[in-house]
Structure formats: C-alpha cells, structure tokens
C-alpha cells in the first residue's frame, strides 16, 4: 500500500512548505502592486498625450486662421508624433 508523501512530512518540512507558500503570496502581492503602479503611470502619460493632441489641434487651427501655415505644419507634425506616442502607450497598456 502506498503512503501519501504529504503524510510523511516532518514538522520542519511542513513549516518550510508553509514559508514557501507565504513567500509566494508576498511575491504575488508585490507583483500586483507593481502592475497597478505601472498602469497608473501609463494612464497619466496617456492623459498628458491626449491633452497635447487637443492643444496641437486647437493651436494649428488658430495658426491657419492667422495665415501662419509654417507654424501650423510644425504643430501638425507634433500632433502626429503625439498620436504615435499614444499608440505606443495603448500597446503597453493591458486590456
């Protein structure tokens, strides 16, 4: 008849197993905190980029109305770069 390996563990082996399980829970908690911090940082960056997109759109339209096409082109270029950055943030952020 086979003996269950868990039943034959000594007190020190059982304590060691409990310590490993507790360490595993601590590691999961730390990883969860790190993920939440990273998501908060990415969300803040996304808000900043969205604000920049609105600013570039508004300012480039004002420059076009004022007849400053060269400045408007520069602002549109900056807007495109900001959109690219927003796409990168979206790729990094888990759904």
Tab-separated table of C-alpha atoms in Angstrom:
chain	number	residue	atom	x	y	z
A	1	UNK	CA	0.000	0.000	0.000
A	2	UNK	CA	1.371	3.415	-0.982
A	3	UNK	CA	1.900	6.030	1.683
A	4	UNK	CA	0.904	9.608	0.925
A	5	UNK	CA	4.041	11.740	0.717
A	6	UNK	CA	2.305	14.636	2.464
A	7	UNK	CA	1.561	12.446	5.454
A	8	UNK	CA	5.232	11.548	5.897
A	9	UNK	CA	6.480	15.145	6.055
A	10	UNK	CA	8.254	16.131	9.216
A	11	UNK	CA	7.321	19.197	11.233
A	12	UNK	CA	10.275	21.147	9.817
A	13	UNK	CA	9.328	20.166	6.257
A	14	UNK	CA	5.753	21.295	6.840
A	15	UNK	CA	6.986	24.616	8.275
A	16	UNK	CA	9.306	25.092	5.284
A	17	UNK	CA	6.401	24.420	2.915
A	18	UNK	CA	4.268	26.997	4.733
A	19	UNK	CA	7.094	29.552	4.478
A	20	UNK	CA	7.376	28.964	0.724
A	21	UNK	CA	3.628	29.407	0.323
A	22	UNK	CA	3.719	32.657	2.330
A	23	UNK	CA	6.647	33.933	0.246
A	24	UNK	CA	4.696	33.086	-2.897
A	25	UNK	CA	1.727	35.128	-1.662
A	26	UNK	CA	4.047	38.047	-0.854
A	27	UNK	CA	5.548	37.861	-4.343
A	28	UNK	CA	2.077	37.892	-5.923
A	29	UNK	CA	1.117	40.918	-3.809
A	30	UNK	CA	4.301	42.787	-4.807
A	31	UNK	CA	3.759	41.950	-8.471
A	32	UNK	CA	0.155	43.166	-8.266
A	33	UNK	CA	1.337	46.442	-6.705
A	34	UNK	CA	3.945	46.893	-9.435
A	35	UNK	CA	1.355	46.311	-12.161
A	36	UNK	CA	-1.050	48.800	-10.571
A	37	UNK	CA	1.728	51.400	-10.311
A	38	UNK	CA	2.729	50.864	-13.947
A	39	UNK	CA	-0.882	51.181	-15.104
A	40	UNK	CA	-1.301	54.399	-13.126
A	41	UNK	CA	1.878	55.791	-14.708
A	42	UNK	CA	0.722	54.804	-18.208
A	43	UNK	CA	-2.727	56.301	-17.620
A	44	UNK	CA	-1.130	59.573	-16.513
A	45	UNK	CA	1.064	59.571	-19.623
A	46	UNK	CA	-1.984	58.879	-21.802
A	47	UNK	CA	-3.855	61.815	-20.233
A	48	UNK	CA	-0.875	64.058	-20.925
A	49	UNK	CA	-0.696	62.929	-24.565
A	50	UNK	CA	-4.459	63.383	-25.073
A	51	UNK	CA	-4.162	66.921	-23.701
A	52	UNK	CA	-1.255	67.598	-26.066
A	53	UNK	CA	-3.291	66.310	-29.028
A	54	UNK	CA	-6.111	68.708	-28.201
A	55	UNK	CA	-3.650	71.567	-27.794
A	56	UNK	CA	-1.907	70.882	-31.128
A	57	UNK	CA	-5.241	70.649	-32.943
A	58	UNK	CA	-6.530	73.887	-31.419
A	59	UNK	CA	-3.284	75.800	-31.950
A	60	UNK	CA	-2.757	74.605	-35.525
A	61	UNK	CA	-6.294	75.689	-36.446
A	62	UNK	CA	-5.625	79.113	-34.909
A	63	UNK	CA	-2.358	79.407	-36.869
A	64	UNK	CA	-4.128	78.535	-40.115
A	65	UNK	CA	-6.747	81.206	-39.437
A	66	UNK	CA	-3.928	83.699	-38.775
A	67	UNK	CA	-2.208	82.700	-42.021
A	68	UNK	CA	0.837	81.136	-40.352
A	69	UNK	CA	0.966	77.936	-42.389
A	70	UNK	CA	4.566	77.032	-41.495
A	71	UNK	CA	3.800	77.090	-37.776
A	72	UNK	CA	0.577	75.144	-38.378
A	73	UNK	CA	2.595	72.461	-40.232
A	74	UNK	CA	5.008	72.190	-37.310
A	75	UNK	CA	2.118	71.800	-34.889
A	76	UNK	CA	0.531	69.110	-37.061
A	77	UNK	CA	3.879	67.283	-37.119
A	78	UNK	CA	3.996	67.459	-33.323
A	79	UNK	CA	0.424	66.180	-33.197
A	80	UNK	CA	1.346	63.187	-35.354
A	81	UNK	CA	4.280	62.398	-33.064
A	82	UNK	CA	1.976	62.637	-30.041
A	83	UNK	CA	-0.530	60.309	-31.737
A	84	UNK	CA	2.278	57.821	-32.336
A	85	UNK	CA	3.182	58.046	-28.639
A	86	UNK	CA	-0.468	57.480	-27.700
A	87	UNK	CA	-0.450	54.347	-29.863
A	88	UNK	CA	2.676	53.107	-28.062
A	89	UNK	CA	1.018	53.672	-24.692
A	90	UNK	CA	-2.079	51.799	-25.863
A	91	UNK	CA	0.102	48.840	-26.880
A	92	UNK	CA	1.797	48.792	-23.457
A	93	UNK	CA	-1.445	49.016	-21.505
A	94	UNK	CA	-3.150	45.637	-20.992
A	95	UNK	CA	-6.813	45.443	-21.869
